[in-house]
Amino acid sequence: MEKIPTIKDIAKRLKISASTVSRALHGHPSIGLVTTMRVNKVASELNYLPNKAAVSFKQRKTFTIGVILPDFSEAFFASALSGIEDYASKKNYNVFVGQSLESPEKESSILETMTNHRLDGIIISLSKNTKNFEVFEQLRKYKIPVVFFDRIPGIEDIHYSACNLQPGMLQAVDYLIEKGHRNIGLINGPTQLEASKERLDSYKTALDKYGIKINDDLIVSSDLSSIQNQYAMRRLLSLPQKPTAVIAFNDYVARDAMAVVKNNNLIVNHDISFISFANLPIWSFMDSLPLASIEQFPKEQGIKAAEILFELIDSQVEETTSAPVYHRALFDASMVSYRVNSVA
Amino acid sequence: MEKIPTIKDIAKRLKISASTVSRALHGHPSIGLVTTMRVNKVASELNYLPNKAAVSFKQRKTFTIGVILPDFSEAFFASALSGIEDYASKKNYNVFVGQSLESPEKESSILETMTNHRLDGIIISLSKNTKNFEVFEQLRKYKIPVVFFDRIPGIEDIHYSACNLQPGMLQAVDYLIEKGHRNIGLINGPTQLEASKERLDSYKTALDKYGIKINDDLIVSSDLSSIQNQYAMRRLLSLPQKPTAVIAFNDYVARDAMAVVKNNNLIVNHDISFISFANLPIWSFMDSLPLASIEQFPKEQGIKAAEILFELIDSQVEETTSAPVYHRALFDASMVSYRVNSVA
DNA sequence: TTGTATGCGTTATCAC
DNA sequence: GTGATAACGCATACAA
């Protein structure tokens, strides 16, 4: 029965004190070269590994950040997580994760666990239905900085990394107008979602810019379930003034809407053109794509969130009494158009 | 400057001992009901949250598992991670993550960090080039159980959750044979990869079963880069006896190979049919798909890995001296065929 | 039913 | 240069 070695074991073997071992292991200058070398030798002989659980406890610092996302299996969040992990590991930080699966209860329970663990910081993308922000008060008390990512709350005084949809939306409308479209529909997400509000705003602003009057019938929303996505498209098709182009909340919505269009014997991107906010890794040579996507750069956005978080973590030490600065990173979404397919 | 409350603070406020508080907080039966209630009341007044860093340290148990995967942004691994996290959270465990990004060095550094943190268990999908298994010896010494996932080492005495490709491959070849194919190519991954060996084996076994002689020219491999994927396909096209069907290592390979076929003015799934091992979330209505996919069920496979890991963690307490049992979960891959597209 | 004492592994503050 | 000692927050064996 092998015992897990500690600095004490090393100390005993060398008949020196534990503190000397600790210092030697950290290359402390006050320790003699010989001692340092002997300590390191014994350490590797014993396969000594420092107990980070003990260190975290002692230092009140875990060198770990938490990442809470709705669903890791969604391409958008998966990329983000990948970017965040990569950045954190370069900073020699570890990553703790949690999936809210769109449940506010699970979300706050994860937040509490992360607080319990005294993580050094948290990046979170809110669940769709989060309304209660009490938990975040806790975090402030425990001095755990939080950076919101993509799905940000409608609150002032927060740090976030998100995407400014306006530029992409302008490009998209620009593109559609140039192709002669005037009836441009919008299939949006749930109205209470910040992302939906943004899309709607940018849609209105863009149409405004081109002097097109907003037709409320052309704006429909869905809870993002497949059924409602399809129902939303059917409502648009039932209008006396059918849209000739549709901007979809995301690729999943576009997929469902395009399916409806096909089922109605209309031709995608011919009878009705599609542009969507990109979520999926799209194969550039596929035939049934939206005409274009509005790209949001999840990985870059995630990395930016990590950058902000580490800025907060690093600056926290100084503990200035001056007014806090809120970091806000806004990417410009931009449109990427695909090869236009001639569908026979 | 608010101080973070500890059990001592609660104890002081109530003029009782810290141990009483500790026990009350855990609902220990020996503590009187009144005391317990008073303690809980003060705890919530102070917004007390137990310091898990301290608990982990004290209990030598972190209630945290580690998950190491090559790349979170790949759909296959993303699904797996999602499944694992979901399972772990239901067991009230936390999840620590690391991405090897196919670097054996980063992989073993992550493993070391996880050992330092004294995680309760680890699920790992090996990087492509991992050859050194010393780190895993460390883990044994530190009594951290390991479950290999999908990319498993060619070693005995391990626990794993993986996928048995044979059934899916048989179905695929079956399907192709029935459609009249006899020249079936295989674009495989790097030869040293276990996954490649498996695919090759199952390919040979399947052809054997149908009495088709193996033609080594029809078997090419790629390092899974886009360029080599394409190059592999070109080699197949340059054969005097071109294949009429190709089985691809995964969807990415299929994508690149199909692109080559298109560029040569051949028609996908008409001149050359494709079947691939599924990695991507495929839109069921897209036009340029492989004919069929061999499904590997990443989420279910991940959950199975988690199940095994928790079995190990739970049984570890008993610490029997009997011979260890190695848990091996093998899913049967199975073929899913898509709508056959008539490409004009 | 509750309190006291101890220790988990490490680092930091003193001494020498 | 090095050693002794305390402390981090909590849980538990032992006392009372």
XYZ file of C-alpha atoms (C1' of nucleotides) in Angstrom:
720
model
C 0.000 0.000 0.000
C 1.885 2.958 -1.317
C 1.356 6.213 0.493
C 1.046 9.393 -1.459
C 4.185 11.420 -0.756
C 4.067 14.922 0.730
C 6.738 17.486 1.405
C 7.029 16.014 4.865
C 8.146 12.710 3.414
C 10.788 14.449 1.398
C 11.849 16.373 4.483
C 12.182 13.205 6.544
C 14.223 11.457 3.910
C 16.666 14.352 3.840
C 16.420 15.116 7.514
C 15.585 18.730 6.826
C 12.493 20.762 7.576
C 9.328 20.815 5.523
C 9.621 24.546 4.974
C 13.012 24.115 3.393
C 11.568 21.526 1.071
C 8.698 23.802 0.154
C 11.049 26.649 -0.624
C 13.449 24.449 -2.549
C 10.615 23.125 -4.648
C 9.745 26.682 -5.589
C 13.312 27.638 -6.369
C 13.419 30.109 -3.540
C 16.738 32.048 -3.726
C 17.504 31.742 -0.043
C 17.920 27.987 -0.298
C 21.348 26.676 -1.171
C 21.932 25.139 -4.534
C 22.905 21.746 -3.135
C 19.861 21.502 -0.930
C 17.628 22.522 -3.800
C 19.086 19.864 -6.003
C 18.846 17.146 -3.400
C 15.245 18.051 -2.731
C 14.347 17.922 -6.381
C 16.060 14.596 -6.733
C 14.160 12.996 -3.888
C 10.961 14.592 -5.087
C 11.198 12.936 -8.441
C 12.317 9.659 -6.878
C 9.201 9.593 -4.773
C 7.090 10.766 -7.691
C 6.064 13.653 -5.565
C 3.302 15.833 -6.939
C 2.201 18.931 -5.038
C -1.297 18.702 -3.648
C -3.109 21.541 -5.347
C -6.163 20.972 -3.222
C -4.048 21.921 -0.234
C -2.431 24.827 -2.024
C -5.752 26.214 -3.207
C -7.025 25.998 0.297
C -4.032 27.660 1.814
C -3.624 30.376 -0.808
C -7.307 31.073 -1.198
C -6.702 30.915 -4.894
C -7.650 27.995 -7.081
C -6.084 28.910 -10.407
C -9.291 27.695 -11.905
C -11.999 29.471 -13.828
C -15.527 28.292 -14.367
C -17.365 28.227 -17.671
C -21.126 27.886 -17.766
C -22.808 27.408 -21.112
C -26.269 26.228 -22.076
C -25.146 23.214 -24.083
C -21.692 21.990 -24.951
C -22.962 19.996 -27.868
C -24.092 23.092 -29.722
C -21.448 24.084 -32.210
C -21.504 27.720 -31.192
C -20.825 27.014 -27.538
C -18.466 24.167 -28.290
C -16.223 26.526 -30.235
C -16.414 29.077 -27.504
C -15.446 26.549 -24.861
C -12.589 25.380 -26.999
C -11.281 28.919 -27.299
C -11.676 29.643 -23.619
C -9.937 26.450 -22.545
C -7.089 27.124 -24.887
C -6.597 30.627 -23.561
C -6.896 29.593 -19.929
C -4.430 26.768 -20.293
C -1.905 29.158 -21.746
C -2.327 31.217 -18.595
C -1.800 28.028 -16.578
C -5.336 28.088 -15.357
C -7.706 25.178 -15.141
C -11.234 25.087 -16.380
C -14.280 23.940 -14.510
C -17.411 23.536 -16.605
C -21.158 23.390 -16.228
C -24.071 23.050 -18.611
C -27.266 24.868 -17.727
C -29.279 23.077 -20.413
C -31.481 26.179 -20.445
C -32.609 25.585 -16.886
C -32.264 28.624 -14.633
C -32.359 26.348 -11.594
C -29.481 24.243 -12.794
C -27.675 27.407 -13.774
C -27.817 28.919 -10.331
C -26.967 25.620 -8.730
C -23.839 25.480 -10.875
C -23.018 29.031 -9.931
C -23.349 28.146 -6.299
C -21.096 25.129 -6.636
C -18.519 27.250 -8.376
C -18.720 29.762 -5.588
C -18.272 26.969 -3.086
C -15.145 25.954 -4.895
C -13.883 29.523 -4.704
C -13.061 29.654 -8.377
C -11.041 32.638 -9.472
C -13.518 33.761 -12.081
C -16.508 32.746 -14.147
C -17.564 33.067 -17.753
C -21.228 32.511 -18.332
C -23.668 32.463 -21.178
C -27.104 32.788 -19.642
C -29.879 30.299 -20.116
C -32.826 31.549 -22.136
C -35.100 31.955 -19.151
C -32.831 33.380 -16.517
C -34.652 36.172 -14.747
C -33.231 36.083 -11.283
C -29.860 37.662 -10.744
C -29.515 37.212 -6.996
C -26.850 34.566 -7.375
C -24.644 37.107 -9.012
C -24.824 39.212 -5.877
C -23.307 36.261 -4.015
C -20.485 36.212 -6.516
C -19.763 39.850 -5.898
C -19.611 39.171 -2.170
C -17.217 36.304 -2.744
C -15.188 38.548 -5.006
C -15.466 36.232 -7.967
C -15.382 38.230 -11.171
C -17.931 37.318 -13.816
C -17.770 37.894 -17.532
C -20.926 37.388 -19.537
C -20.609 35.789 -22.892
C -22.940 36.164 -25.846
C -26.167 35.798 -23.898
C -25.828 38.784 -21.656
C -28.333 40.175 -19.161
C -30.030 43.509 -19.696
C -28.179 45.061 -16.795
C -25.655 47.851 -16.524
C -22.430 47.415 -14.610
C -21.310 44.125 -16.062
C -18.388 42.810 -18.021
C -19.147 41.046 -21.227
C -17.978 39.780 -24.553
C -20.656 39.697 -27.175
C -21.295 40.380 -30.762
C -22.667 43.509 -32.321
C -25.085 42.225 -34.896
C -25.753 45.539 -36.570
C -22.889 45.499 -39.068
C -23.717 41.978 -40.218
C -27.399 42.754 -40.449
C -26.700 45.880 -42.488
C -24.562 43.914 -44.871
C -27.252 41.286 -45.181
C -30.037 43.725 -45.901
C -27.747 45.598 -48.224
C -27.134 42.383 -50.084
C -30.818 41.498 -50.295
C -31.857 44.983 -51.392
C -29.333 44.898 -54.146
C -30.871 41.644 -55.338
C -34.182 43.435 -55.530
C -35.834 42.186 -52.371
C -38.229 44.522 -50.597
C -40.319 42.087 -48.570
C -37.827 40.803 -46.074
C -39.139 38.592 -43.290
C -37.565 37.958 -39.913
C -37.986 34.742 -37.986
C -36.870 35.728 -34.557
C -36.344 33.899 -31.268
C -38.283 34.329 -28.019
C -39.088 37.986 -27.469
C -37.675 38.150 -23.961
C -34.286 36.921 -25.129
C -31.714 39.649 -25.431
C -30.453 38.095 -28.638
C -33.928 38.428 -30.127
C -34.217 42.061 -29.189
C -30.884 42.736 -30.778
C -31.812 41.002 -33.984
C -35.078 42.852 -34.140
C -33.428 46.187 -33.468
C -30.754 45.667 -36.046
C -33.366 44.461 -38.539
C -35.449 47.572 -38.043
C -32.450 49.851 -38.173
C -31.241 48.249 -41.358
C -34.604 48.461 -43.115
C -34.961 52.022 -41.908
C -31.663 52.899 -43.415
C -32.930 51.715 -46.768
C -36.206 53.574 -46.352
C -38.288 50.438 -46.147
C -41.336 50.624 -43.961
C -41.507 48.004 -41.228
C -44.299 45.515 -41.788
C -45.049 43.794 -38.495
C -46.583 40.827 -40.276
C -43.167 40.017 -41.625
C -41.771 39.654 -38.130
C -42.567 36.348 -36.483
C -41.043 34.615 -33.536
C -40.424 31.091 -32.411
C -39.328 29.442 -29.200
C -36.617 27.854 -31.337
C -38.193 24.417 -31.270
C -38.362 22.747 -34.645
C -42.124 22.803 -34.649
C -42.396 26.493 -33.907
C -39.675 27.294 -36.402
C -41.712 25.604 -39.078
C -44.913 27.174 -37.904
C -43.285 30.589 -38.086
C -42.304 29.988 -41.678
C -45.774 28.791 -42.537
C -47.209 31.987 -41.147
C -44.939 33.977 -43.405
C -46.004 31.895 -46.397
C -49.646 32.481 -45.603
C -49.306 36.234 -45.871
C -50.934 37.964 -48.801
C -47.608 39.694 -49.305
C -45.228 36.762 -48.905
C -41.643 37.698 -48.166
C -39.164 37.032 -50.938
C -36.351 36.807 -48.429
C -36.121 35.665 -44.842
C -33.555 36.363 -42.185
C -33.489 33.590 -39.622
C -32.536 33.736 -35.949
C -29.922 31.048 -36.489
C -29.021 28.133 -38.724
C -31.358 25.735 -36.967
C -34.251 28.067 -37.621
C -33.125 28.470 -41.216
C -32.958 24.724 -41.625
C -36.525 24.263 -40.458
C -37.807 27.193 -42.453
C -36.088 25.963 -45.622
C -37.657 22.567 -45.107
C -41.097 24.179 -45.046
C -40.312 26.094 -48.200
C -39.287 22.896 -49.946
C -42.388 21.098 -48.787
C -44.455 23.846 -50.344
C -42.742 23.181 -53.630
C -40.947 26.448 -53.579
C -37.285 26.703 -54.306
C -34.890 27.786 -51.614
C -32.893 30.877 -52.492
C -34.928 31.295 -55.655
C -38.499 31.806 -54.587
C -37.444 32.678 -51.107
C -33.915 33.593 -50.194
C -32.430 32.843 -46.804
C -29.844 34.449 -44.636
C -29.221 33.273 -41.128
C -27.125 33.968 -38.093
C -24.448 31.318 -38.162
C -24.345 28.603 -35.525
C -23.321 25.540 -37.425
C -20.093 24.533 -39.071
C -21.306 24.831 -42.624
C -19.835 22.754 -45.369
C -18.901 25.245 -47.970
C -19.827 22.993 -50.845
C -23.258 21.933 -49.757
C -26.194 22.639 -51.957
C -28.956 23.672 -49.614
C -27.504 26.521 -47.719
C -28.817 29.896 -46.871
C -27.566 32.463 -49.356
C -25.383 33.912 -46.684
C -24.620 33.755 -43.011
C -24.066 36.444 -40.474
C -20.969 35.252 -38.664
C -20.465 35.730 -34.950
C -17.043 34.198 -34.400
C -17.737 32.130 -31.294
C -14.158 31.082 -30.709
C -12.800 34.604 -30.910
C -15.639 35.849 -28.775
C -14.865 33.178 -26.185
C -11.202 34.043 -26.164
C -12.086 37.681 -25.688
C -14.239 36.771 -22.703
C -11.285 34.912 -21.252
C -9.014 37.892 -21.858
C -11.374 40.147 -19.983
C -11.729 37.667 -17.166
C -7.995 37.376 -16.692
C -7.629 41.114 -16.771
C -10.099 41.218 -13.900
C -8.388 38.410 -12.041
C -4.983 39.998 -12.405
C -6.091 43.497 -11.483
C -8.039 42.222 -8.502
C -4.861 41.956 -6.468
C -4.343 45.677 -6.478
C -7.807 46.227 -5.052
C -8.105 49.856 -5.963
C -10.852 51.923 -4.441
C -11.429 53.847 -7.618
C -14.626 53.379 -9.567
C -14.811 50.053 -11.345
C -14.277 49.896 -15.060
C -16.587 47.672 -16.999
C -15.030 45.787 -19.828
C -17.154 45.377 -22.870
C -15.985 43.648 -25.962
C -18.192 43.881 -28.991
C -17.329 41.995 -32.097
C -18.752 43.132 -35.346
C -20.772 40.384 -36.896
C -20.158 40.212 -40.582
C -21.860 38.578 -43.462
C -20.341 35.703 -45.347
C -22.072 34.826 -48.576
C -21.957 31.401 -50.082
C -21.795 30.336 -53.660
C -25.242 30.933 -55.054
C -26.641 27.648 -56.139
C -28.532 27.306 -59.322
C -31.188 24.877 -58.364
C -32.683 23.247 -61.394
C -14.817 45.249 3.304
C -17.022 42.217 3.816
C -15.348 39.136 5.135
C -16.253 35.775 3.739
C -18.067 33.885 6.491
C -16.881 30.532 7.821
C -18.359 28.111 10.286
C -16.402 29.906 12.987
C -18.307 33.094 12.319
C -21.565 31.258 12.688
C -20.285 29.646 15.870
C -19.304 32.982 17.367
C -22.624 34.558 16.572
C -24.416 31.749 18.369
C -21.806 31.283 21.055
C -21.495 27.608 20.277
C -18.598 25.565 18.995
C -17.545 25.242 15.387
C -18.008 21.513 15.447
C -21.616 21.890 16.453
C -22.112 24.218 13.544
C -20.421 21.798 11.193
C -22.621 18.962 12.361
C -25.773 21.041 12.294
C -25.041 22.104 8.741
C -24.864 18.458 7.754
C -28.036 17.557 9.574
C -26.199 15.324 11.978
C -28.789 13.461 14.102
C -27.009 14.111 17.387
C -27.603 17.845 17.168
C -30.801 19.183 18.659
C -33.486 20.454 16.375
C -33.445 23.975 17.802
C -29.697 24.304 17.456
C -29.832 22.994 13.925
C -32.471 25.497 12.982
C -30.679 28.399 14.570
C -27.494 27.461 12.812
C -29.200 27.231 9.450
C -30.855 30.551 10.039
C -27.622 32.349 10.813
C -25.911 30.567 7.944
C -28.361 31.925 5.430
C -28.299 35.352 7.058
C -24.568 35.517 6.613
C -24.841 34.037 3.137
C -22.565 31.311 4.287
C -21.295 28.946 1.622
C -19.110 26.001 2.589
C -15.572 26.270 1.306
C -15.236 23.247 -0.924
C -11.564 23.902 -1.379
C -11.161 23.288 2.333
C -13.466 20.293 2.311
C -11.696 18.701 -0.635
C -8.431 19.171 1.129
C -9.651 17.766 4.398
C -11.591 14.842 2.966
C -9.071 13.963 0.306
C -11.944 13.841 -2.083
C -12.740 16.523 -4.597
C -16.085 15.399 -5.991
C -14.681 16.360 -9.314
C -13.834 14.330 -12.375
C -11.546 15.334 -15.204
C -12.331 15.047 -18.887
C -9.565 15.250 -21.445
C -10.490 15.376 -25.098
C -8.552 16.340 -28.192
C -10.812 19.213 -29.237
C -14.039 20.465 -27.730
C -15.044 22.152 -30.930
C -15.307 18.877 -32.796
C -18.897 17.762 -32.834
C -18.075 14.225 -31.795
C -16.211 15.266 -28.666
C -18.577 18.113 -27.940
C -21.469 15.677 -27.725
C -19.455 13.361 -25.569
C -18.542 16.146 -23.175
C -22.141 17.216 -23.020
C -23.212 13.717 -22.069
C -20.480 13.303 -19.496
C -21.184 16.631 -17.842
C -24.862 15.850 -17.676
C -24.246 12.507 -16.049
C -21.680 13.838 -13.607
C -23.857 16.718 -12.515
C -26.647 14.297 -11.744
C -24.203 12.516 -9.471
C -23.378 15.876 -7.892
C -19.913 15.811 -9.288
C -18.068 18.626 -10.936
C -16.208 18.496 -14.187
C -12.723 19.707 -14.875
C -11.743 19.823 -18.528
C -8.665 19.866 -20.713
C -8.043 19.885 -24.439
C -4.998 18.060 -25.701
C -5.299 19.529 -29.189
C -3.551 16.362 -30.383
C -0.394 17.240 -28.498
C 0.930 14.413 -26.311
C 2.905 16.951 -24.294
C -0.125 19.051 -23.506
C -2.008 15.875 -22.776
C 0.391 14.661 -20.152
C 0.694 18.110 -18.677
C -3.081 18.176 -18.259
C -2.965 14.736 -16.701
C -0.357 15.930 -14.271
C -2.391 18.983 -13.309
C -5.403 16.795 -12.753
C -3.358 14.529 -10.558
C -2.137 17.550 -8.645
C -5.702 18.506 -8.035
C -6.426 15.014 -6.757
C -9.451 14.594 -8.960
C -11.595 11.595 -8.192
C -11.402 10.165 -11.677
C -10.531 10.896 -15.279
C -12.083 10.212 -18.647
C -9.706 10.588 -21.529
C -9.729 10.308 -25.270
C -6.123 10.005 -26.332
C -4.419 12.358 -28.729
C -3.462 10.846 -32.056
C 0.219 10.635 -31.270
C 0.271 9.509 -27.683
C 2.877 6.830 -27.298
C 4.082 7.259 -23.779
C 1.943 5.840 -21.026
C 4.107 6.633 -18.020
C 1.757 9.336 -16.815
C -0.888 6.718 -16.389
C 1.357 4.900 -13.954
C 1.346 8.035 -11.836
C -2.420 7.982 -11.850
C -2.464 4.429 -10.618
C -0.155 5.413 -7.792
C -2.404 8.299 -6.877
C -5.358 5.949 -7.063
C -7.165 8.005 -9.647
C -9.264 5.736 -11.824
C -9.097 6.312 -15.554
C -11.632 5.424 -18.196
C -10.564 5.646 -21.799
C -13.060 6.955 -24.248
C -13.234 6.243 -27.966
C -9.538 6.674 -28.638
C -8.220 3.909 -26.476
C -4.647 2.663 -26.128
C -3.609 -0.766 -27.354
C -3.049 -1.999 -23.820
C -4.686 -4.660 -21.706
C -5.880 -3.942 -18.197
C -7.809 -0.773 -18.866
C -11.325 0.465 -18.546
C -12.920 1.916 -21.590
C -16.008 2.926 -23.438
C -15.700 2.666 -27.165
C -17.529 1.663 -30.227
C -17.425 -1.622 -32.034
C -17.316 -0.634 -35.658
C -17.799 -4.102 -37.068
C -21.596 -4.170 -37.090
C -21.833 -0.792 -38.773
C -19.180 -1.694 -41.304
C -20.927 -4.947 -42.115
C -24.180 -3.130 -42.675
C -22.437 -0.612 -44.870
C -20.723 -3.182 -47.044
C -23.927 -5.160 -47.143
C -25.702 -2.091 -48.407
C -23.085 -1.348 -51.045
C -22.890 -4.931 -52.268
C -26.613 -4.988 -52.698
C -26.341 -1.887 -54.859
C -23.912 -3.791 -57.020
C -20.634 -2.330 -55.830
C -17.583 -4.576 -55.878
C -14.744 -2.060 -55.914
C -15.046 -0.487 -52.505
C -12.307 1.894 -51.433
C -11.303 2.842 -47.926
C -9.823 6.196 -47.012
C -8.401 5.521 -43.611
C -6.701 7.633 -40.927
C -3.097 7.411 -39.740
C -2.025 3.791 -39.551
C -0.778 3.962 -35.985
C -4.152 5.180 -34.731
C -6.209 2.509 -33.058
C -9.314 3.848 -34.775
C -7.655 3.278 -38.139
C -6.696 -0.270 -37.327
C -10.245 -0.964 -36.289
C -11.684 0.466 -39.457
C -9.249 -1.497 -41.547
C -9.967 -4.715 -39.694
C -13.685 -4.324 -39.948
C -13.372 -3.396 -43.599
C -11.385 -6.523 -44.343
C -13.663 -8.713 -42.295
C -16.700 -7.343 -44.059
C -15.301 -7.801 -47.546
C -14.128 -11.259 -46.585
C -17.586 -12.154 -45.491
C -18.854 -11.291 -48.936
C -16.050 -13.193 -50.605
C -14.439 -10.116 -52.086
C -10.688 -10.205 -52.415
C -8.850 -7.359 -50.671
C -7.191 -5.029 -53.113
C -4.525 -3.064 -51.281
C -4.627 -0.298 -53.841
C -8.119 0.504 -52.694
C -6.902 1.184 -49.185
C -5.313 4.599 -48.730
C -4.599 6.592 -45.650
C -4.452 10.231 -44.706
C -3.240 12.153 -41.690
C -6.735 13.642 -41.661
C -5.608 17.023 -42.913
C -7.742 18.407 -45.707
C -4.891 18.245 -48.175
C -4.093 14.632 -47.482
C -7.736 13.706 -47.529
C -7.999 15.108 -51.000
C -4.764 13.549 -52.073
C -6.007 10.183 -50.878
C -9.118 10.518 -53.003
C -7.098 11.523 -56.015
C -4.992 8.424 -55.643
C -8.122 6.314 -55.697
C -9.343 8.127 -58.801
C -6.055 7.489 -60.561
C -6.364 3.744 -60.214
C -6.981 1.729 -63.354
C -9.773 0.070 -61.423
C -11.420 3.081 -59.808
C -13.612 2.320 -56.819
C -17.321 2.830 -57.334
C -17.827 3.335 -53.634
C -15.680 4.770 -50.876
C -15.870 4.370 -47.154
C -14.328 7.338 -45.399
C -12.655 7.512 -42.003
C -15.068 10.225 -40.921
C -17.293 12.978 -42.265
C -14.468 15.435 -42.659
C -12.615 12.990 -44.850
C -15.809 12.318 -46.781
C -16.321 16.028 -47.294
C -12.871 16.491 -48.774
C -13.118 13.371 -50.880
C -16.511 14.381 -52.238
C -15.107 17.766 -53.148
C -12.409 16.063 -55.210
C -15.003 13.921 -56.929
C -17.023 16.991 -57.836
C -13.984 18.789 -59.133
C -13.343 15.862 -61.447
C -16.827 16.309 -62.861
C -18.025 13.103 -61.362
C -21.267 12.903 -59.508
C -21.275 12.111 -55.849
C -23.263 9.000 -54.934
C -23.779 8.281 -58.610
C -20.368 7.758 -60.096
C -18.868 7.203 -56.701
C -20.911 6.461 -53.627
C -19.844 7.517 -50.181
C -20.330 6.176 -46.739
C -18.556 7.646 -43.780
C -18.160 7.269 -40.066
C -20.308 9.991 -38.580
C -18.756 12.887 -36.743
C -20.855 15.821 -37.783
C -24.379 16.829 -37.030
C -25.747 16.222 -40.491
C -28.697 18.086 -41.818
C -31.025 15.397 -43.006
C -32.287 17.408 -45.947
C -29.001 18.431 -47.455
C -28.200 17.428 -50.957
C -24.558 16.479 -50.868
C -24.340 13.887 -48.220
C -22.705 10.551 -48.139
C -25.188 7.830 -48.960
C -25.058 6.668 -45.410
C -23.242 7.147 -42.152
C -21.938 4.689 -39.658
C -23.117 6.112 -36.372
C -21.053 5.965 -33.225
C -23.335 7.641 -30.702
C -20.835 9.945 -28.995
C -23.189 11.162 -26.308
C -24.245 7.693 -25.259
C -20.654 6.547 -25.416
C -19.639 9.455 -23.187
C -22.363 8.711 -20.703
C -21.260 5.100 -20.620
C -17.712 6.202 -19.860
C -19.060 8.284 -17.001
C -21.074 5.353 -15.704
C -17.993 3.187 -15.636
C -15.957 5.887 -13.970
C -18.479 6.357 -11.199
C -18.681 2.648 -10.698
C -14.939 2.690 -10.144
C -15.089 5.704 -7.875
C -17.860 4.217 -5.784
C -16.297 0.779 -5.494
C -12.913 2.240 -4.654
C -13.955 2.767 -1.065
C -14.270 -0.945 -0.431
C -10.717 -1.480 -1.580
C -10.964 -5.182 -2.172
C -7.833 -7.173 -2.680
C -9.421 -9.417 -5.248
C -8.302 -9.246 -8.842
C -9.421 -6.041 -10.569
C -12.272 -6.193 -13.012
C -11.857 -4.203 -16.176
C -14.950 -2.515 -17.429
C -15.326 -2.475 -21.148
C -18.298 -0.985 -22.854
C -18.607 -1.558 -26.552
C -21.350 0.088 -28.504
C -22.359 -1.382 -31.771
C -21.962 1.140 -34.500
C -24.832 1.044 -36.877
C -25.483 2.386 -40.295
C -27.942 5.143 -40.955
C -28.750 5.706 -44.592
C -29.911 9.035 -45.931
C -32.388 9.829 -48.616
C -30.699 8.984 -51.868
C -30.388 12.128 -53.873
C -31.006 12.155 -57.540
C -28.486 14.651 -58.744
C -29.416 15.927 -62.151
C -26.578 16.882 22.981
C -22.409 19.603 22.745
C -17.405 21.005 23.265
C -12.224 20.173 22.743
C -8.508 18.744 20.288
C -6.346 17.263 16.229
C -4.913 17.019 11.586
C -5.385 17.254 6.404
C -0.589 19.591 3.058
C 1.093 23.680 2.269
C 3.013 28.344 2.781
C 4.391 32.381 5.434
C 6.222 34.714 9.422
C 9.225 34.671 12.451
C 13.376 33.369 14.581
C 18.268 31.772 14.581
C 20.521 29.398 4.576
C 17.542 26.904 7.453
C 14.124 25.473 11.128
C 10.061 25.907 14.184
C 5.459 27.298 14.269
C 1.063 28.968 13.047
C -2.626 29.276 10.043
C -5.950 28.351 6.168
C -11.646 25.965 6.928
C -13.464 22.041 7.951
C -14.719 17.316 9.930
C -14.232 13.901 13.319
C -12.569 10.993 17.349
C -12.893 11.485 21.775
C -14.492 13.766 26.085
C -17.860 15.482 28.850
